[in-house]
Coordinates of C-alpha atoms in Angstrom, one line a residue:
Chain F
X1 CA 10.3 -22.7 -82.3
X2 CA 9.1 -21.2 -85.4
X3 CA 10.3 -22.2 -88.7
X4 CA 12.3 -18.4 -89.2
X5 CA 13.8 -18.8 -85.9
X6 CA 14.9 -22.1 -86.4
X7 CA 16.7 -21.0 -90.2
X8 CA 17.9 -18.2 -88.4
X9 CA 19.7 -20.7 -85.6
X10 CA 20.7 -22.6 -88.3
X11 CA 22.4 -20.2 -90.3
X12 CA 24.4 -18.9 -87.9
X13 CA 24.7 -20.2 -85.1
X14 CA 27.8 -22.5 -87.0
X15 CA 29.8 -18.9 -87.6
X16 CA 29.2 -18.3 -84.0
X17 CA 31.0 -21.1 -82.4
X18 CA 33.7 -21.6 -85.3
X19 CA 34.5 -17.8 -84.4
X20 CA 34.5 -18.7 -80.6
X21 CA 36.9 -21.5 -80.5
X22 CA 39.3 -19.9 -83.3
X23 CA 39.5 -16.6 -81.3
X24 CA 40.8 -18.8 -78.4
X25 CA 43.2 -21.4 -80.4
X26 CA 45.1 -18.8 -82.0
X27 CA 46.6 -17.0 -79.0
X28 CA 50.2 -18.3 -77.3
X29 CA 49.2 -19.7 -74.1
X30 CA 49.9 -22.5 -72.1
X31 CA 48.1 -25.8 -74.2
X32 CA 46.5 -26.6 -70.8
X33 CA 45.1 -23.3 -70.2
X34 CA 44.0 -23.4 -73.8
X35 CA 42.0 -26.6 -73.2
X36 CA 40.6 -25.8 -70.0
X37 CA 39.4 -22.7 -71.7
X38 CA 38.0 -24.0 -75.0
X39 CA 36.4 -27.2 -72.9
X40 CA 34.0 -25.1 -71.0
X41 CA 33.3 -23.0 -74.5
X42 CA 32.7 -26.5 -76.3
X43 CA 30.2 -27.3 -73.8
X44 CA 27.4 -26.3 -75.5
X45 CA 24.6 -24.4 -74.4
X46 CA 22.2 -22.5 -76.6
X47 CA 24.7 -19.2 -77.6
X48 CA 21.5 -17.0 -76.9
X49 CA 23.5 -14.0 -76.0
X50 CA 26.2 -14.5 -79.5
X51 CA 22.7 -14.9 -81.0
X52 CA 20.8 -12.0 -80.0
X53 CA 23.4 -9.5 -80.8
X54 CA 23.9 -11.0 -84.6
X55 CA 19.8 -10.7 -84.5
X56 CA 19.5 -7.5 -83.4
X57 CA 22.5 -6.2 -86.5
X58 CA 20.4 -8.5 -89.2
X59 CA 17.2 -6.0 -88.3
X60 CA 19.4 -3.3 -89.2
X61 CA 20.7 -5.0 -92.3
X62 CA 24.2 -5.2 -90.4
X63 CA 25.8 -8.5 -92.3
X64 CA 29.6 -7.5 -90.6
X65 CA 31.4 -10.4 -89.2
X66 CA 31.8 -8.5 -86.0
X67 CA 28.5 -9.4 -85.2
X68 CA 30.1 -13.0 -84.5
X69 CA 33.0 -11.4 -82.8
X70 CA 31.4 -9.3 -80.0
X71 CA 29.0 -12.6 -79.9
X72 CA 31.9 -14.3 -78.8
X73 CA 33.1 -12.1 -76.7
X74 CA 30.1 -12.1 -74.6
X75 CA 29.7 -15.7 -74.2
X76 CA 33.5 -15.8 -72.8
X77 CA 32.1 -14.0 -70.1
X78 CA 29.0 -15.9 -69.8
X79 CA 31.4 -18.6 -69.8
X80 CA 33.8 -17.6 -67.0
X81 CA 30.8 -16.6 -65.4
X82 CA 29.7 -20.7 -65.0
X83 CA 33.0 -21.9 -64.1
X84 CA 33.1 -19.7 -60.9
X85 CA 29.9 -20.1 -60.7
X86 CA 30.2 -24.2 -60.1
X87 CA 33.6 -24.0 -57.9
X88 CA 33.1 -25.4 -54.8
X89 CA 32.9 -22.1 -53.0
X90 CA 30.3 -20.7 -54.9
X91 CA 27.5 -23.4 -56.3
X92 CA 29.6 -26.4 -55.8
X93 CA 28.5 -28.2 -58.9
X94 CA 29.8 -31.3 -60.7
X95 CA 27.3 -31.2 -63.9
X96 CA 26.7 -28.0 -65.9
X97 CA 24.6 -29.6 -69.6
X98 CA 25.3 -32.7 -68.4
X99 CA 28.8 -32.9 -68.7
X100 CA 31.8 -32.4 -65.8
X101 CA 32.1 -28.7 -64.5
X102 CA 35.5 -27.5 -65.6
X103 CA 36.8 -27.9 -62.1
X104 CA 36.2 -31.6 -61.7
X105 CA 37.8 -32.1 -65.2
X106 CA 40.9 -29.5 -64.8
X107 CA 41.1 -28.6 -61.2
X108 CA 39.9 -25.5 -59.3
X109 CA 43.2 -23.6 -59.9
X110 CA 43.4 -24.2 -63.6
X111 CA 39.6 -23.5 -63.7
X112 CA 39.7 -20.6 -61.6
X113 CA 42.5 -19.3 -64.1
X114 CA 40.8 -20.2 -67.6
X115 CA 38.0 -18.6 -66.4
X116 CA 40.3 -15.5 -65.2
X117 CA 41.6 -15.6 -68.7
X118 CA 38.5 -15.7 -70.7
X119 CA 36.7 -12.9 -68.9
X120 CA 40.4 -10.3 -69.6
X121 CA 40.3 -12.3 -73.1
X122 CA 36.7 -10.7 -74.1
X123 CA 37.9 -7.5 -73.7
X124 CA 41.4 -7.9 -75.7
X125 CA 38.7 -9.4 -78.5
X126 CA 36.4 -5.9 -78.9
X127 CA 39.9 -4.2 -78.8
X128 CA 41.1 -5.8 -82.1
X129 CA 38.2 -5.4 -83.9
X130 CA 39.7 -3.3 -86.7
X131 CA 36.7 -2.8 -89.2
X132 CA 35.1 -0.8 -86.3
X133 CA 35.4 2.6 -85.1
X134 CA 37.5 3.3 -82.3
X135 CA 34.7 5.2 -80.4
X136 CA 32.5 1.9 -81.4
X137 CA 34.9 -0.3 -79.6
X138 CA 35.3 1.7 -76.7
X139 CA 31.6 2.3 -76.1
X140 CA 31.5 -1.8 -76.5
X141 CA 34.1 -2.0 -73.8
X142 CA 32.5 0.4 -71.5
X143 CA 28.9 -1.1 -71.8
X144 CA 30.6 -4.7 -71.4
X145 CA 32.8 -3.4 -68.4
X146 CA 29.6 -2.3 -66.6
X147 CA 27.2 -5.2 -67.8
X148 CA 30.0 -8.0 -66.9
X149 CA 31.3 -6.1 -63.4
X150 CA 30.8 -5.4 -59.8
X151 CA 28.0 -2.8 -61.3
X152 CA 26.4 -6.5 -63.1
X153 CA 27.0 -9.7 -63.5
X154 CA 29.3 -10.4 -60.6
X155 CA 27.6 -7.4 -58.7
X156 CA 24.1 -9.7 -58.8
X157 CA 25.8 -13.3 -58.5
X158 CA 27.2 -11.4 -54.8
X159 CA 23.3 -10.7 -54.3
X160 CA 22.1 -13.8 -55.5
X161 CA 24.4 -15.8 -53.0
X162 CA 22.8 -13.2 -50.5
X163 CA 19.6 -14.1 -50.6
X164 CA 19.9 -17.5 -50.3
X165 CA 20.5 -17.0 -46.7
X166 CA 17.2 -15.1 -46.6
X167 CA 13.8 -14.7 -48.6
X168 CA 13.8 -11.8 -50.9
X169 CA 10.4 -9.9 -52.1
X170 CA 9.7 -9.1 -55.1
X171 CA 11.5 -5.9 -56.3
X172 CA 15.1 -7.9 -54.6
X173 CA 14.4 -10.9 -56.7
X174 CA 14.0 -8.4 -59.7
X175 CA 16.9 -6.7 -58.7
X176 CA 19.3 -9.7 -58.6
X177 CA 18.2 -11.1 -61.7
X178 CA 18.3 -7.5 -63.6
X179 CA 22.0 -7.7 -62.3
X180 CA 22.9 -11.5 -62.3
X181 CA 21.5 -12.3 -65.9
X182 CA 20.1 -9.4 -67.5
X183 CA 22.9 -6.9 -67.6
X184 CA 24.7 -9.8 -70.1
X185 CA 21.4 -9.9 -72.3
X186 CA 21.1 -6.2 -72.4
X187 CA 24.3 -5.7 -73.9
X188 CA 23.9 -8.4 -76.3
X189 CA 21.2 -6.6 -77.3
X190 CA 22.6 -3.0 -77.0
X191 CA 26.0 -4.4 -78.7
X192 CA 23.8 -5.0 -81.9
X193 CA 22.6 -1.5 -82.1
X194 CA 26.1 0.0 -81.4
X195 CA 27.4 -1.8 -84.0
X196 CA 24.6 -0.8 -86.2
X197 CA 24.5 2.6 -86.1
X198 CA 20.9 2.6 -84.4
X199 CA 19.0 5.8 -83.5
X200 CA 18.5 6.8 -79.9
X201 CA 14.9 5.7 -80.5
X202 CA 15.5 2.3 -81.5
X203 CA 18.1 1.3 -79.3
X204 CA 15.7 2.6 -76.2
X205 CA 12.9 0.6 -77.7
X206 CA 15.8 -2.5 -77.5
X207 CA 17.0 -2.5 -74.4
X208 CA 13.0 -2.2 -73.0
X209 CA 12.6 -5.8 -75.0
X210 CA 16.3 -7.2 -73.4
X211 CA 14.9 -5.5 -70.2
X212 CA 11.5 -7.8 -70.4
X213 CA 13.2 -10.9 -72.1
X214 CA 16.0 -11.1 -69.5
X215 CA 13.2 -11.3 -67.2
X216 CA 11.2 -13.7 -68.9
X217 CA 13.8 -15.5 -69.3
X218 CA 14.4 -15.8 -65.5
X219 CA 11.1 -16.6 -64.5
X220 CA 11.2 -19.8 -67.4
X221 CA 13.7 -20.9 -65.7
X222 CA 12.5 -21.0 -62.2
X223 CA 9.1 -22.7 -63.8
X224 CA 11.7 -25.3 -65.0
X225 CA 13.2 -25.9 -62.2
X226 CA 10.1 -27.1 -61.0
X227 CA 7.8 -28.3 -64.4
X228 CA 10.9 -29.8 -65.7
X229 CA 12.9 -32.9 -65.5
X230 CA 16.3 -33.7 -64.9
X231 CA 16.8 -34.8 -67.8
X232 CA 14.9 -32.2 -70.4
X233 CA 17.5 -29.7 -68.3
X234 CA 21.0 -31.5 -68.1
X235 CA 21.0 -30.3 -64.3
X236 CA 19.0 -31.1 -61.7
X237 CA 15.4 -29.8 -61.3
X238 CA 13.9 -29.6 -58.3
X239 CA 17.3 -27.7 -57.0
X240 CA 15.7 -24.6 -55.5
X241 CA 12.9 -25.7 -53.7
X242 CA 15.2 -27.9 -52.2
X243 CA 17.1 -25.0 -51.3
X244 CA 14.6 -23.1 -50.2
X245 CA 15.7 -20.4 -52.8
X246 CA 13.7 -17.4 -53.6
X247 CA 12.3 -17.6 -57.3
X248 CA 9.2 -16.4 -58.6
X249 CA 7.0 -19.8 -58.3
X250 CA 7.9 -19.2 -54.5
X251 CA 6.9 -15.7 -54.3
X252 CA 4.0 -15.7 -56.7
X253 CA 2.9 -19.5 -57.2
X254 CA 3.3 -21.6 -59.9
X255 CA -0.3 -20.0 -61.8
X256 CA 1.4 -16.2 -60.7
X257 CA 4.5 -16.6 -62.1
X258 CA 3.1 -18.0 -65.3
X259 CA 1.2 -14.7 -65.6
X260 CA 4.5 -12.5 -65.0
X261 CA 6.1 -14.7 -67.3
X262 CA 3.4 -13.3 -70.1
X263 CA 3.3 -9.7 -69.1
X264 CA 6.9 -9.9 -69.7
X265 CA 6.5 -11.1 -73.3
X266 CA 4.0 -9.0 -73.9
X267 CA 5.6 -5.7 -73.0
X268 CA 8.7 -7.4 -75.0
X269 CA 6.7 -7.4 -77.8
X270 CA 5.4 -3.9 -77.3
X271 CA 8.4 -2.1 -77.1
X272 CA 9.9 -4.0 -80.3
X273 CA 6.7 -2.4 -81.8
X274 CA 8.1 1.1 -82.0
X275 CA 11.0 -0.4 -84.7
X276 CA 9.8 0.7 -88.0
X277 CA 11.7 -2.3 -89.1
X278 CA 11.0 -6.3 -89.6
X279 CA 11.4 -7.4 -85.9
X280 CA 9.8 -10.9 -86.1
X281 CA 13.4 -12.9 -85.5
X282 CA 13.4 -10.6 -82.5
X283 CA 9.4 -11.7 -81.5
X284 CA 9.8 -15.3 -82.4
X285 CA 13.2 -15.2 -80.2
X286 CA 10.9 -14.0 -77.2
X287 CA 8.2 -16.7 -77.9
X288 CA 11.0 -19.3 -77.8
X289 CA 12.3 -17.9 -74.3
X290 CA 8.6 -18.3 -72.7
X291 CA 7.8 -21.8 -74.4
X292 CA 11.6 -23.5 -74.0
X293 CA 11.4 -26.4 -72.0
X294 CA 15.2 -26.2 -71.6
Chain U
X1 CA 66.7 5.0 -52.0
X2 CA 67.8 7.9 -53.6
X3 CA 66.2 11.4 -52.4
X4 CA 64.9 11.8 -56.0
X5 CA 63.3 8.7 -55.7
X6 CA 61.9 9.2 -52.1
X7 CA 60.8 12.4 -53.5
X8 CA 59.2 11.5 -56.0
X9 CA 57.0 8.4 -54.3
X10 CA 56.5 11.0 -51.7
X11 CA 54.5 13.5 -54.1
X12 CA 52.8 10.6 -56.3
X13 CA 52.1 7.8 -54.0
X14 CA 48.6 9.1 -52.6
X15 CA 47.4 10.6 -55.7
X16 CA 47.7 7.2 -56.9
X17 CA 46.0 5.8 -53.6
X18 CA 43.5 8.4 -53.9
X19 CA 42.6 7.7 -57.8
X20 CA 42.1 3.8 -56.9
X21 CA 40.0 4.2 -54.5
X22 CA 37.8 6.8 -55.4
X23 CA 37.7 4.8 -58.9
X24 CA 35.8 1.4 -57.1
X25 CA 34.0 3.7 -54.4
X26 CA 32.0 5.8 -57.2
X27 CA 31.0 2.6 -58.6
X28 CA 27.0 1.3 -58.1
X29 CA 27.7 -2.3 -56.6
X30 CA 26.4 -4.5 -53.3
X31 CA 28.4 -3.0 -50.1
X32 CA 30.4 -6.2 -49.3
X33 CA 31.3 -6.2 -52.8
X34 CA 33.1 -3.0 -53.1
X35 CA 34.2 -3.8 -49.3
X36 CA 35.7 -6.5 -50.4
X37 CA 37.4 -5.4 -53.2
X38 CA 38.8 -2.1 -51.6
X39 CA 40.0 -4.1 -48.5
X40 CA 42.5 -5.6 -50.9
X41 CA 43.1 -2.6 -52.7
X42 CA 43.6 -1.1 -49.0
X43 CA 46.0 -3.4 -47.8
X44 CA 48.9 -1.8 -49.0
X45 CA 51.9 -2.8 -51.5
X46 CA 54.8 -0.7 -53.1
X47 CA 52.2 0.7 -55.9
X48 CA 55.2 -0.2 -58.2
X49 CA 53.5 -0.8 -61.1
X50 CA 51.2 2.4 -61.4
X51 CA 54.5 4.4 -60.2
X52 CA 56.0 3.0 -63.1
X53 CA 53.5 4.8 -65.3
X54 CA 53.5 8.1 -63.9
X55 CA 57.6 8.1 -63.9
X56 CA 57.2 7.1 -67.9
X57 CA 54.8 10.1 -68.2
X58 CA 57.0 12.3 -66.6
X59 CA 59.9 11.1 -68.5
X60 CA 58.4 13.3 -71.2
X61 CA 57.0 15.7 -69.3
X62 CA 53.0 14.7 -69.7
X63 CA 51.5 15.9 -66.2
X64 CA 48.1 14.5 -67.4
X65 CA 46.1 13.2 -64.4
X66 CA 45.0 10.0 -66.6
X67 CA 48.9 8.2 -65.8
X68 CA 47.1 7.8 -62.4
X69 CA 44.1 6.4 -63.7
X70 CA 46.2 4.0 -66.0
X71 CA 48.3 3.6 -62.8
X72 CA 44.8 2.4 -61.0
X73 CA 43.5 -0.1 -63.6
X74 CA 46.9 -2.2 -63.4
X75 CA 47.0 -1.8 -60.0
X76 CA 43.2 -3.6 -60.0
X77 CA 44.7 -6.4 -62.2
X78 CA 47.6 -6.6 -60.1
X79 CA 45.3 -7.2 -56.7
X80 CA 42.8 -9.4 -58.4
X81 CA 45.9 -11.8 -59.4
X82 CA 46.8 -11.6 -55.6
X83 CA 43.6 -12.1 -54.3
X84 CA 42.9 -15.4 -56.8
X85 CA 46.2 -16.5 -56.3
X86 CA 46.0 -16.8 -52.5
X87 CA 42.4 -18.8 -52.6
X88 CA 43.4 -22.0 -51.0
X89 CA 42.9 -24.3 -54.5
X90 CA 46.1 -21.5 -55.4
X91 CA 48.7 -20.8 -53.2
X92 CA 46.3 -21.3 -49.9
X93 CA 47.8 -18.4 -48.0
X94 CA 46.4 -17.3 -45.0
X95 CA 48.3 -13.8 -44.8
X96 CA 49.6 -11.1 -47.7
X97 CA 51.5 -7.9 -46.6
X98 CA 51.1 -9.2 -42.7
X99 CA 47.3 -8.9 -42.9
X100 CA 44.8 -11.8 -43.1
X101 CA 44.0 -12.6 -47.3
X102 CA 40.8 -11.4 -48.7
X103 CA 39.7 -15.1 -48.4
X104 CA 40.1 -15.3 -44.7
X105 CA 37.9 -12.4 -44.1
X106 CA 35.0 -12.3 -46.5
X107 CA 34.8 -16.2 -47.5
X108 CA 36.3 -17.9 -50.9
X109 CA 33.1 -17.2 -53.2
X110 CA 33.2 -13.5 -52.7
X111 CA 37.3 -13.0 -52.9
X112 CA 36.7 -14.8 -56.3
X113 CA 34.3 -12.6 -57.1
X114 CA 35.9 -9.2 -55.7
X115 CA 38.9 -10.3 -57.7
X116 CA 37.1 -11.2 -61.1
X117 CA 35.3 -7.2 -61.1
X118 CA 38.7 -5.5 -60.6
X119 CA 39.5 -7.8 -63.3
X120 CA 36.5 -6.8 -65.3
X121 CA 36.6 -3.2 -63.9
X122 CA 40.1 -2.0 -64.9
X123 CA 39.2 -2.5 -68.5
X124 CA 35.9 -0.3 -68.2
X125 CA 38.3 2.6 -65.9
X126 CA 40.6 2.7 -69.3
X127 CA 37.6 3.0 -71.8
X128 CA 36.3 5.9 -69.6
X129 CA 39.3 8.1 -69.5
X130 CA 37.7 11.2 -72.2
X131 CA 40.8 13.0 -72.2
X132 CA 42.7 9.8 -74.1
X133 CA 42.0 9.7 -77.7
X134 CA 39.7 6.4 -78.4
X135 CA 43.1 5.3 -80.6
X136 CA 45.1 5.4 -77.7
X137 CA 42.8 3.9 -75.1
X138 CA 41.8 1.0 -77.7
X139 CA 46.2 0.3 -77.8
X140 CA 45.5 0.5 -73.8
X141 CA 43.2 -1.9 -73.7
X142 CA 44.4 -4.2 -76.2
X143 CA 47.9 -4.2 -74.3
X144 CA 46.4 -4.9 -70.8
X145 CA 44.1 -7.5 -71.8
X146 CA 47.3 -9.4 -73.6
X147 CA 49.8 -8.7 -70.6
X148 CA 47.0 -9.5 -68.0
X149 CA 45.2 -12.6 -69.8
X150 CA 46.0 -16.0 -71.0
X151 CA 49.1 -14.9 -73.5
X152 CA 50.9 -13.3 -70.1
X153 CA 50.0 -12.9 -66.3
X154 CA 47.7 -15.8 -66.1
X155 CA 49.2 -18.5 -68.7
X156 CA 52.5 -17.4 -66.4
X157 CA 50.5 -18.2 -63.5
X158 CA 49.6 -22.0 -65.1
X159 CA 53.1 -22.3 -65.6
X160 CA 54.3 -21.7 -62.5
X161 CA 51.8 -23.7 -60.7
X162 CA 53.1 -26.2 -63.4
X163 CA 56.3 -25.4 -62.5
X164 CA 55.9 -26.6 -59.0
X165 CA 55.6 -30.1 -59.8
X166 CA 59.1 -30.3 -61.9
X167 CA 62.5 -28.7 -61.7
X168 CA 62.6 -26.0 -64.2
X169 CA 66.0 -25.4 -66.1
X170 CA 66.5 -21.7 -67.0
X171 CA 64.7 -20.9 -69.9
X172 CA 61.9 -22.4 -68.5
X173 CA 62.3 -20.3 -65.4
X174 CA 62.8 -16.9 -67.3
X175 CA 59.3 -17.9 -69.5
X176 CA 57.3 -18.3 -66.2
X177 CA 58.4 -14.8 -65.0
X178 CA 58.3 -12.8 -67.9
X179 CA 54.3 -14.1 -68.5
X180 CA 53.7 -14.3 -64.8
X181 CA 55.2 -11.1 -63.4
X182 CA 57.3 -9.1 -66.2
X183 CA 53.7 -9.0 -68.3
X184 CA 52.1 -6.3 -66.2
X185 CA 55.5 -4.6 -65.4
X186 CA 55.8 -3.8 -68.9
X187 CA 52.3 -2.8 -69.8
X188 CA 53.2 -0.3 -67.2
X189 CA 55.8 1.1 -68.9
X190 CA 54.7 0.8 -72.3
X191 CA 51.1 2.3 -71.1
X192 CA 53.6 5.8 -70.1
X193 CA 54.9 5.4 -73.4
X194 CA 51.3 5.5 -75.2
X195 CA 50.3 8.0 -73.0
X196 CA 53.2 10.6 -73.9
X197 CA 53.5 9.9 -77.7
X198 CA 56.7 8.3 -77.3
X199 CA 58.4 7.4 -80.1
X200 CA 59.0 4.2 -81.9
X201 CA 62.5 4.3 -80.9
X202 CA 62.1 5.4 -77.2
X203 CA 59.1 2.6 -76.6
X204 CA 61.3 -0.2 -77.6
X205 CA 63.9 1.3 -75.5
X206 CA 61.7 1.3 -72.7
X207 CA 59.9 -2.0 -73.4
X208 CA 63.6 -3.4 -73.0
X209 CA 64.2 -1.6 -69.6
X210 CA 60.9 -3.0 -68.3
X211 CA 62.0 -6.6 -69.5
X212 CA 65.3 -6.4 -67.7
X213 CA 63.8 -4.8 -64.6
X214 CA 61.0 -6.9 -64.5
X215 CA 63.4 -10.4 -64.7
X216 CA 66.0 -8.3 -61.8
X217 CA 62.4 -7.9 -60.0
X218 CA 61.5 -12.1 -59.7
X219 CA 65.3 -12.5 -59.2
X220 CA 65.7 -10.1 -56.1
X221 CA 62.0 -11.9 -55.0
X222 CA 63.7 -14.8 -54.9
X223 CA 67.2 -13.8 -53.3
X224 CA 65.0 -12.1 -50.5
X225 CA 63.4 -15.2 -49.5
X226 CA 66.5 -16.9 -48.6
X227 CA 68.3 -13.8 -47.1
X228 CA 65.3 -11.7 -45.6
X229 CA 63.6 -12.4 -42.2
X230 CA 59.6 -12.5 -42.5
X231 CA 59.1 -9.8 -40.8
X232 CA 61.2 -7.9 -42.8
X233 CA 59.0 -9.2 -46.2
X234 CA 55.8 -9.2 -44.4
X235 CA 55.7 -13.0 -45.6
X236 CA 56.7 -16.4 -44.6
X237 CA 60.7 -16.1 -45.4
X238 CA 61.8 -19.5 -46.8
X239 CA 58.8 -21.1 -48.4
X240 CA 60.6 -21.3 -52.3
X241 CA 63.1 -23.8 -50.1
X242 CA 60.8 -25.6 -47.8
X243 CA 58.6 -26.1 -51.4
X244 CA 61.9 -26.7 -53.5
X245 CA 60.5 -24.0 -56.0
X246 CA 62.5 -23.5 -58.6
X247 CA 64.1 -20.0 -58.6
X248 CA 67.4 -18.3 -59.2
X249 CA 69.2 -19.0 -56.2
X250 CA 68.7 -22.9 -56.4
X251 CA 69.7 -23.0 -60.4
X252 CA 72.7 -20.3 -60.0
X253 CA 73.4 -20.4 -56.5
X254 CA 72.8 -17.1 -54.6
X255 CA 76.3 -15.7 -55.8
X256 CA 75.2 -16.7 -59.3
X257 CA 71.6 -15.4 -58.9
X258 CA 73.7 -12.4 -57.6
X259 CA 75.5 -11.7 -60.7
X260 CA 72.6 -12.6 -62.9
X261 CA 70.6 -9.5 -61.1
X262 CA 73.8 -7.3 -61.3
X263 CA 73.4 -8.0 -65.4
X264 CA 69.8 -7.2 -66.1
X265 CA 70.4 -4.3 -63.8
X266 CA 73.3 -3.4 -66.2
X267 CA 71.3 -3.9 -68.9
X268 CA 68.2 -2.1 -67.6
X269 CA 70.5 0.9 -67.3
X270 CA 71.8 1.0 -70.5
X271 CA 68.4 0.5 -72.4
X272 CA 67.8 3.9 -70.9
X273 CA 70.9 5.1 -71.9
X274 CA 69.5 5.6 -75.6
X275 CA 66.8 7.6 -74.5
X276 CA 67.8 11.6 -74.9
X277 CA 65.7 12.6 -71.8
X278 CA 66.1 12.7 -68.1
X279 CA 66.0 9.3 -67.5
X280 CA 67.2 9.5 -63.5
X281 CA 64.3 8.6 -61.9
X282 CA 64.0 5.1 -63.8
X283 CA 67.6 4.7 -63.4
X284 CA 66.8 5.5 -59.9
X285 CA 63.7 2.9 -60.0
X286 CA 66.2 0.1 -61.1
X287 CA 68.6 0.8 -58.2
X288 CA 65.8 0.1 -55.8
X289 CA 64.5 -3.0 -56.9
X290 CA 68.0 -4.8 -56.8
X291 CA 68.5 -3.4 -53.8
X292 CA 65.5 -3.5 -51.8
X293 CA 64.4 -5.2 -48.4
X294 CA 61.4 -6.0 -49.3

């Protein structure tokens, strides 16, 4: 990680999470729901999402605290996202970064709930954002609606579960993850230039890079799964081609994906080159996403 | 049921059947998905709550097509509760409305995840609706994600599944209903409200109607399991006292959980009577739920 990215991390990725957990402990709810809730949150995990979209308002010279806010209102649903995710219906996991999955800890009905609660909670968030326009926040909700929904997220975690009962090519493994993990990243990304008042221009040229980054991103993490160890990960490597899953190392090799992995940087790095602005968080973000080793 | 009220149901009942469905079909999403989510949406109900908004509307005399489309997004929120809810770590029900749960026919991974994008999808149907001001969708939005989330219909839910380990006194009972139930029952209302411009003065009167029609609601539930036949309620009749749930009838007795419905009814009625407008058809709403079958 370079030594901007790293003061950048550093600088805010404190506001992020102190933003996150108060947005939760101040509403009247159940003190159970609360904690299930704010337990997942606490969990850790690198906030890339919250992260990107207070990036993507600093290359505009957007310093508003609602940076942090739609930030945290995207890794709610991130959040809710991995406690379904690791309910014994779906993935059936008892570790998510090395800790209990919310279920073991709370039960599946509470976690079902809190994570029912944080995904309506995200959008209750963007609505009280009062320093923003009205039209902002409903163009927030509309993207986030379509990035977190059937048409998304959950839309690409219904493929994903698909294909494990068969192999996928290429263009269906690109689809899944453009759905499953992308959709998130892209508004991250697209959230930024809302709030910033970008041109048509640069936010096209933005969501190309979250378009290649979300893919890179994918691909890093399927050369993981099998380069890295259990305990570099906090989950367990080796999962997928255990499973049989369809991932790039599968479809392409190890040597193939690599390359993909590195087209997808590049072209990142392209499109952030039409930005007549100082993009290098943004570039040394996408270097970070290709060399992580977790 | 009165003929006004029959009447009315009659004329609005499948534009409102017609806006929800046409609202997930247009959507870009996997097949079983959208199958999934529609068989729910399919499986009938009383519509109560989106009738709610269109009667509000019409209260002062706003034909606009959007009450339906309000109407639709709580009746998403209202199926994706039912749908979670019935997922064996819930309520493990095996039937809802005399047909099989969404569980039993398209597994437990995708009911959660047909319920969680009506969740996420009724909040991106309200941000789309052009012909609200971006004001008045915002208050939308805000209001749904509070009465849906962890501050009402879900932190209701935790307390009712709390609730079912302990006896409850009444307090404690009223708090579980007016999160779990009387929440969404009163967005309805107070959604009509927005929608017509209602005044300050006519939205608390309704807000108060809702509250006392949305406790007579729980309490005639309750009533109905003792006295109804399951074929009758399209449910298993007597399950609150096989479970020894708390409810009405076991604190109050059935001729005090009686009365108690015969008061908020009273009360519902005269909440209305403040309001210098036709109120009939609500009056005519209230009638209905203390004295339905079903």
């Amino acid at each position: 990680m370079t030594n901007n990215l790293n003061q950048f991390i550093t600088d805010n990725l404190p506001i992020i999470e102190s933003e996150l957990y108060s947005l939760v402990e101040k509403i009247q709810a159940p003190n159970q729901l609360k904690e299930s809730m704010l337990y997942s949150l606490k969990a850790g995990g690198k906030r890339i999402r919250p992260l990107f979209v207070v990036a993507v308002c600093h290359l505009f010279h957007n310093k508003q605290h609602e940076a942090y806010t739609v930030g945290s209102a995207v890794e709610m649903i991130h959040t809710y996202s991995l406690i379904h995710d690791d309910l014994p219906s779906m993935d059936n996991d008892d570790l998510r970064r090395g800790k209990p999955t919310n279920h073991k800890v709370y039960g599946e009905a509470l976690a079902t709930l809190a994570g029912d609660a944080l995904n309506t909670l995200s959008f209750g968030v963007l609505a009280r954002m009062d320093n923003v326009s009205a039209e902002n926040r409903i163009e927030l909700i509309n993207l986030l609606s379509i990035a977190a929904g059937a048409e998304g997220m959950v839309g690409g975690q219904v493929l994903d579960i698909d294909g494990e009962k068969r192999s996928l090519n290429l263009p269906e493994l690109e689809h899944v993850h453009i759905n499953k993990t992308g959709a998130i990243l892209r508004f991250s990304i697209e959230a930024g230039a809302v709030l910033s008042g970008a041109t048509a221009k640069e936010r096209e040229a933005l969501v190309e890079y979250a378009h290649h980054i979300g893919l890179a991103f994918q691909i890093q993490d399927d050369i993981l799964d099998i380069v890295g160890t259990s305990e570099e990960l906090g989950k367990t490597a080796g999962k997928d081609v255990a499973s049989q899953k369809s991932t790039y190392p599968a479809l392409l090799t190890l040597e193939g994906a690599r390359k993909k992995l590195d087209e997808h940087y590049q072209l990142a790095l392209t499109a952030l080159d039409s930005i007549d602005k100082d993009t290098s968080i943004l570039k040394d973000f996408a270097q970070y996403i290709v060399h992580r080793h977790n």
